[in-house]
CSV table of C-alpha atoms in Angstrom, one decimal:
chain,number,residue,atom,x,y,z
A,1,MET,CA,31.4,-0.9,3.9
A,2,ASP,CA,30.2,2.7,3.8
A,3,PHE,CA,27.0,4.6,3.0
A,4,THR,CA,28.1,5.3,-0.6
A,5,GLN,CA,28.5,1.5,-1.2
A,6,LEU,CA,25.1,0.9,0.3
A,7,SER,CA,23.5,3.6,-1.8
A,8,MET,CA,25.0,2.1,-4.9
A,9,PHE,CA,23.9,-1.4,-4.0
A,10,VAL,CA,20.3,-0.2,-3.3
A,11,SER,CA,20.2,1.6,-6.7
A,12,VAL,CA,21.4,-1.5,-8.5
A,13,VAL,CA,18.7,-3.7,-6.8
A,14,GLU,CA,15.9,-1.2,-7.5
A,15,THR,CA,16.9,-0.5,-11.1
A,16,GLY,CA,18.1,-4.0,-12.0
A,17,SER,CA,20.9,-2.5,-14.0
A,18,ILE,CA,24.4,-1.3,-13.3
A,19,SER,CA,24.2,1.3,-16.1
A,20,GLU,CA,20.9,2.7,-14.9
A,21,ALA,CA,22.0,2.8,-11.3
A,22,ALA,CA,25.2,4.6,-12.4
A,23,ARG,CA,23.1,7.3,-13.9
A,24,GLN,CA,21.1,7.6,-10.7
A,25,VAL,CA,24.2,8.0,-8.4
A,26,HIS,CA,26.2,10.0,-11.0
A,27,ARG,CA,29.0,7.5,-11.3
A,28,VAL,CA,30.5,5.5,-14.2
A,29,PRO,CA,29.3,1.9,-14.5
A,30,SER,CA,32.8,0.5,-13.9
A,31,ASN,CA,33.0,2.3,-10.6
A,32,LEU,CA,29.7,0.7,-9.4
A,33,THR,CA,30.9,-2.7,-10.5
A,34,THR,CA,34.1,-2.3,-8.6
A,35,ARG,CA,32.4,-1.0,-5.4
A,36,ILE,CA,29.8,-3.8,-5.5
A,37,ARG,CA,32.5,-6.4,-5.9
A,38,GLN,CA,34.4,-4.9,-3.0
A,39,LEU,CA,31.3,-5.0,-0.9
A,40,GLU,CA,30.7,-8.7,-1.7
A,41,GLU,CA,34.3,-9.5,-0.8
A,42,GLU,CA,34.0,-7.7,2.5
A,43,LEU,CA,30.8,-9.5,3.3
A,44,GLY,CA,32.0,-12.8,2.0
A,45,VAL,CA,28.7,-13.5,0.1
A,46,SER,CA,27.4,-12.9,-3.5
A,47,LEU,CA,24.8,-10.3,-3.5
A,48,PHE,CA,23.8,-10.9,-7.1
A,49,ILE,CA,23.5,-13.9,-9.4
A,50,ARG,CA,25.3,-13.0,-12.6
A,51,GLU,CA,24.1,-14.8,-15.7
A,52,ASN,CA,24.9,-13.8,-19.3
A,53,GLN,CA,25.6,-10.2,-18.3
A,54,ARG,CA,22.3,-10.0,-16.4
A,55,LEU,CA,22.0,-9.4,-12.7
A,56,ARG,CA,19.5,-11.1,-10.3
A,57,VAL,CA,19.5,-10.4,-6.6
A,58,SER,CA,20.6,-13.4,-4.6
A,59,PRO,CA,18.8,-14.6,-1.5
A,60,ALA,CA,21.6,-13.0,0.6
A,61,GLY,CA,21.2,-9.9,-1.5
A,62,GLN,CA,17.5,-9.6,-0.8
A,63,ASN,CA,18.2,-9.7,3.0
A,64,PHE,CA,21.0,-7.3,2.7
A,65,TYR,CA,18.8,-4.9,0.6
A,66,GLN,CA,16.3,-4.6,3.5
A,67,TYR,CA,19.0,-3.8,6.0
A,68,SER,CA,20.7,-1.3,3.6
A,69,LYS,CA,17.4,0.6,3.1
A,70,ARG,CA,16.9,0.8,6.8
A,71,LEU,CA,20.5,2.0,7.4
A,72,LEU,CA,20.3,4.7,4.7
A,73,ALA,CA,17.0,5.9,6.1
A,74,LEU,CA,18.4,6.1,9.6
A,75,ALA,CA,21.4,8.0,8.4
A,76,ASN,CA,19.2,10.4,6.5
A,77,GLU,CA,17.0,10.8,9.6
A,78,ALA,CA,20.0,11.4,11.8
A,79,ARG,CA,21.3,14.1,9.5
A,80,PHE,CA,17.9,15.8,9.4
A,81,SER,CA,17.6,15.7,13.2
A,82,VAL,CA,20.7,17.8,13.7
A,83,THR,CA,20.8,20.0,10.6
A,84,GLY,CA,17.1,20.9,10.5
A,85,ASP,CA,17.2,20.6,6.7
A,86,VAL,CA,13.9,20.4,4.8
A,87,PRO,CA,13.1,16.8,3.9
A,88,SER,CA,13.9,15.9,0.4
A,89,GLY,CA,14.1,12.7,-1.8
A,90,LEU,CA,11.6,10.1,-2.6
A,91,LEU,CA,8.5,9.2,-0.7
A,92,PRO,CA,6.7,6.2,-2.3
A,93,LEU,CA,3.2,5.8,-0.9
A,94,GLY,CA,0.4,3.3,-1.5
A,95,SER,CA,-3.3,3.5,-1.0
A,96,LEU,CA,-6.6,1.8,-1.4
A,97,GLU,CA,-8.3,3.1,-4.5
A,98,SER,CA,-11.2,4.5,-2.6
A,99,THR,CA,-9.0,6.2,0.0
A,100,ALA,CA,-6.9,7.8,-2.8
A,101,ALA,CA,-10.1,9.1,-4.4
A,102,ILE,CA,-12.0,10.5,-1.4
A,103,ARG,CA,-9.8,10.8,1.7
A,104,ILE,CA,-6.2,12.0,0.9
A,105,PRO,CA,-6.1,14.3,-2.2
A,106,GLU,CA,-6.2,17.5,0.0
A,107,LEU,CA,-3.6,16.0,2.4
A,108,LEU,CA,-1.2,15.2,-0.4
A,109,ALA,CA,-1.7,18.6,-2.0
A,110,ARG,CA,-0.8,20.2,1.4
A,111,PHE,CA,2.2,18.0,1.6
A,112,ASN,CA,3.4,19.0,-1.8
A,113,ARG,CA,3.0,22.6,-1.1
A,114,ARG,CA,4.9,22.4,2.2
A,115,TYR,CA,7.6,20.0,1.1
A,116,PRO,CA,8.3,20.6,-2.6
A,117,SER,CA,11.7,18.9,-2.4
A,118,VAL,CA,10.1,15.6,-1.6
A,119,GLN,CA,9.2,13.5,-4.7
A,120,LEU,CA,5.9,11.9,-3.6
A,121,THR,CA,4.6,9.0,-5.7
A,122,LEU,CA,1.3,7.1,-5.2
A,123,THR,CA,0.4,3.5,-6.1
A,124,THR,CA,-3.1,2.2,-5.6
A,125,GLY,CA,-4.2,-1.4,-5.1
A,126,PRO,CA,-5.9,-3.9,-2.8
A,127,SER,CA,-4.9,-3.9,0.9
A,128,GLY,CA,-2.9,-7.2,0.6
A,129,ASP,CA,-0.7,-5.7,-2.1
A,130,MET,CA,-0.2,-2.5,-0.1
A,131,ILE,CA,0.8,-4.3,3.1
A,132,GLU,CA,3.2,-6.6,1.3
A,133,SER,CA,4.8,-3.6,-0.4
A,134,VAL,CA,5.3,-1.8,2.9
A,135,LEU,CA,6.8,-4.9,4.5
A,136,ASN,CA,9.3,-5.6,1.6
A,137,GLY,CA,10.3,-1.9,1.4
A,138,ARG,CA,8.9,-1.1,-2.0
A,139,LEU,CA,6.6,1.5,-0.3
A,140,ALA,CA,7.5,3.7,2.6
A,141,ALA,CA,3.9,3.7,3.8
A,142,ALA,CA,0.4,3.0,2.7
A,143,PHE,CA,-3.2,4.0,3.4
A,144,THR,CA,-5.1,0.8,4.0
A,145,ASP,CA,-7.8,-0.5,6.2
A,146,VAL,CA,-7.2,-2.2,9.6
A,147,PRO,CA,-7.2,-4.2,11.8
A,148,PHE,CA,-4.2,-6.2,10.7
A,149,LYS,CA,-1.9,-8.3,12.8
A,150,ASN,CA,1.8,-7.7,12.1
A,151,PRO,CA,4.3,-6.7,14.8
A,152,ALA,CA,6.6,-5.1,12.2
A,153,LEU,CA,4.0,-2.4,11.4
A,154,GLU,CA,3.0,0.9,13.0
A,155,TYR,CA,-0.1,2.8,12.0
A,156,ARG,CA,-1.8,6.2,12.4
A,157,PRO,CA,-5.6,6.3,12.1
A,158,LEU,CA,-7.1,8.3,9.3
A,159,CYS,CA,-10.9,7.7,9.2
A,160,ASN,CA,-13.7,5.2,9.5
A,161,GLU,CA,-15.4,4.0,6.3
A,162,GLU,CA,-19.1,3.1,6.4
A,163,MET,CA,-19.6,-0.1,4.3
A,164,VAL,CA,-22.9,-0.6,2.5
A,165,ILE,CA,-24.5,-3.3,0.3
A,166,ILE,CA,-25.4,-2.2,-3.2
A,167,ALA,CA,-27.9,-4.1,-5.3
A,168,PRO,CA,-29.7,-3.6,-8.7
A,169,GLY,CA,-32.5,-1.1,-8.6
A,170,SER,CA,-35.2,-3.8,-8.8
A,171,HIS,CA,-33.7,-5.8,-5.9
A,172,PRO,CA,-35.8,-6.2,-2.7
A,173,PRO,CA,-34.3,-4.9,0.6
A,174,VAL,CA,-31.3,-6.7,2.0
A,175,HIS,CA,-31.3,-6.9,5.8
A,176,ARG,CA,-29.0,-9.9,6.4
A,177,ALA,CA,-26.8,-12.3,4.5
A,178,ARG,CA,-29.2,-15.2,4.6
A,179,GLU,CA,-31.6,-13.2,2.4
A,180,VAL,CA,-29.0,-13.2,-0.4
A,181,ASP,CA,-27.6,-16.7,0.2
A,182,GLY,CA,-25.9,-17.9,-3.1
A,183,ALA,CA,-26.0,-14.4,-4.7
A,184,SER,CA,-23.3,-13.5,-7.2
A,185,LEU,CA,-20.8,-10.9,-5.9
A,186,TYR,CA,-18.5,-8.3,-7.5
A,187,ALA,CA,-15.3,-7.6,-5.6
A,188,PHE,CA,-11.6,-7.1,-5.9
A,189,LYS,CA,-9.1,-10.0,-5.9
A,190,ALA,CA,-8.8,-12.4,-3.0
A,191,ASN,CA,-6.2,-10.4,-1.0
A,192,CYS,CA,-8.5,-7.4,-0.7
A,193,SER,CA,-9.6,-6.9,2.9
A,194,TYR,CA,-12.9,-5.3,1.7
A,195,ARG,CA,-13.7,-8.6,-0.1
A,196,HIS,CA,-12.7,-10.6,2.9
A,197,HIS,CA,-15.0,-8.4,5.0
A,198,PHE,CA,-17.9,-9.0,2.6
A,199,GLU,CA,-17.4,-12.8,2.6
A,200,SER,CA,-17.1,-12.8,6.4
A,201,TRP,CA,-20.5,-11.0,6.6
A,202,PHE,CA,-22.0,-14.0,4.8
A,203,GLN,CA,-20.2,-16.5,6.9
A,204,ALA,CA,-21.3,-14.9,10.2
A,205,ASP,CA,-24.9,-15.4,9.1
A,206,ASN,CA,-24.4,-19.0,8.1
A,207,ALA,CA,-24.7,-18.1,4.4
A,208,ARG,CA,-22.5,-18.4,1.4
A,209,PRO,CA,-22.0,-16.2,-1.6
A,210,GLY,CA,-22.4,-17.6,-5.1
A,211,GLN,CA,-19.9,-16.8,-7.9
A,212,ILE,CA,-17.5,-14.0,-7.0
A,213,TYR,CA,-16.4,-12.0,-10.0
A,214,GLU,CA,-13.1,-10.2,-9.6
A,215,MET,CA,-13.0,-6.7,-10.9
A,216,GLU,CA,-10.3,-4.1,-11.2
A,217,SER,CA,-12.1,-0.9,-10.1
A,218,TRP,CA,-15.1,0.4,-8.2
A,219,HIS,CA,-16.5,1.8,-11.4
A,220,GLY,CA,-16.5,-1.6,-13.0
A,221,ILE,CA,-18.1,-3.1,-9.9
A,222,LEU,CA,-20.9,-0.4,-9.9
A,223,ALA,CA,-21.5,-0.9,-13.6
A,224,CYS,CA,-22.0,-4.7,-13.2
A,225,VAL,CA,-24.4,-4.2,-10.2
A,226,ILE,CA,-26.4,-1.6,-12.2
A,227,ALA,CA,-26.7,-4.2,-15.0
A,228,GLY,CA,-28.4,-6.5,-12.5
A,229,ALA,CA,-25.8,-9.2,-12.3
A,230,GLY,CA,-25.1,-9.3,-8.6
A,231,LEU,CA,-24.3,-7.5,-5.3
A,232,ALA,CA,-21.3,-5.6,-4.0
A,233,MET,CA,-20.1,-4.0,-0.7
A,234,ILE,CA,-18.6,-0.6,-1.1
A,235,PRO,CA,-17.6,2.4,1.1
A,236,ARG,CA,-20.6,4.8,1.2
A,237,ALA,CA,-18.3,7.8,0.7
A,238,MET,CA,-16.9,6.2,-2.5
A,239,LEU,CA,-20.3,5.5,-3.8
A,240,ALA,CA,-21.4,9.1,-3.3
A,241,ILE,CA,-18.9,10.4,-5.8
A,242,MET,CA,-19.5,7.9,-8.5
A,243,PRO,CA,-21.7,8.6,-11.6
A,244,GLY,CA,-24.6,6.1,-11.7
A,245,ALA,CA,-24.9,5.6,-8.0
A,246,HIS,CA,-28.5,6.6,-8.1
A,247,GLN,CA,-29.3,3.6,-10.2
A,248,VAL,CA,-28.7,1.1,-7.4
A,249,ASN,CA,-30.4,0.3,-4.1
A,250,ILE,CA,-28.2,0.9,-1.1
A,251,TRP,CA,-28.6,-1.1,2.2
A,252,PRO,CA,-26.7,-0.6,5.4
A,253,VAL,CA,-25.2,-3.7,7.1
A,254,ASN,CA,-25.6,-4.4,10.8
A,255,GLU,CA,-23.4,-2.5,13.2
A,256,ALA,CA,-20.9,-5.4,13.7
A,257,TRP,CA,-19.9,-5.2,10.0
A,258,ARG,CA,-20.7,-1.5,9.2
A,259,TRP,CA,-17.4,0.2,9.8
A,260,ARG,CA,-13.8,-0.3,8.5
A,261,GLU,CA,-11.0,1.8,10.0
A,262,THR,CA,-8.5,3.2,7.5
A,263,ALA,CA,-5.0,4.1,8.6
A,264,LEU,CA,-1.5,5.0,7.4
A,265,ILE,CA,0.8,2.0,8.0
A,266,TRP,CA,4.6,1.8,7.9
A,267,ARG,CA,7.4,-0.4,9.1
A,268,LYS,CA,8.5,0.3,12.7
A,269,ASP,CA,12.1,0.5,11.6
A,270,SER,CA,11.6,2.7,8.6
A,271,LEU,CA,10.4,6.1,9.9
A,272,THR,CA,12.2,8.5,7.4
A,273,PRO,CA,12.2,12.3,7.6
A,274,GLN,CA,9.9,12.3,4.6
A,275,LEU,CA,7.4,10.0,6.3
A,276,ARG,CA,7.7,11.9,9.6
A,277,ALA,CA,6.7,15.1,7.7
A,278,LEU,CA,3.6,13.4,6.4
A,279,LEU,CA,2.7,12.1,9.9
A,280,ASN,CA,3.0,15.7,11.2
A,281,LEU,CA,0.4,16.8,8.7
A,282,LEU,CA,-1.9,13.9,9.7
A,283,GLY,CA,-1.8,15.1,13.3
A,284,PRO,CA,-1.6,13.2,16.6
A,285,SER,CA,-2.7,9.5,16.7
């Protein structure tokens, strides 16, 4: 087993295709097929399930994929530490939609200027999706809100977001959850920590929301609130850049529920040279 085999194996897993992986690693497909077979023989397990000329990663292959990614990352980091080469390669990042819109554009622009050899990609989504993607290796790191409890993750603080309640322009003041007991809400899907925070605000005041309508974007949420159909909780900084924000009433929540910390998270065992370069731009923790 060598790093070339591991790189081939990772490419096949990530592309789902021998031919596509062969193009990525600049080999002929037959060479990849032979090297993967040799790797399986050495390990004594099937890394793929082969059905009608299609490949699916086996349970053993899924486990081995995680270790292979970590070994390749460590090898790359070791090489960088002694050669001083400029980081290069892929850096797949994730982010909350609001953080991507208001907090990190300038940071990512500086990163691209300083490290042009790094291919940085950005995926947005709810916090649950971001954390899962970091844990399973699809993302190198993600900007999401904390606190979260997972011993496999490290994090570097980015900022604190002030959360506010928004209501239709005709809505009376909202001082506590009991005043809007049973109100309809607009939020992201259930694995969004902002939604969980909003629901917990109700529960802490012995109140319950009514119907929760799941939306795909902050702009969609704002449009529904403007239309008079319900309430939402949103970062104040995000609301400030959105057209139509002047059409809603904005109410702060009590101090215990007012702030959400946002941070960059990554796996403790996956600190690559590309990610280290990004952390250097973020500054000390």
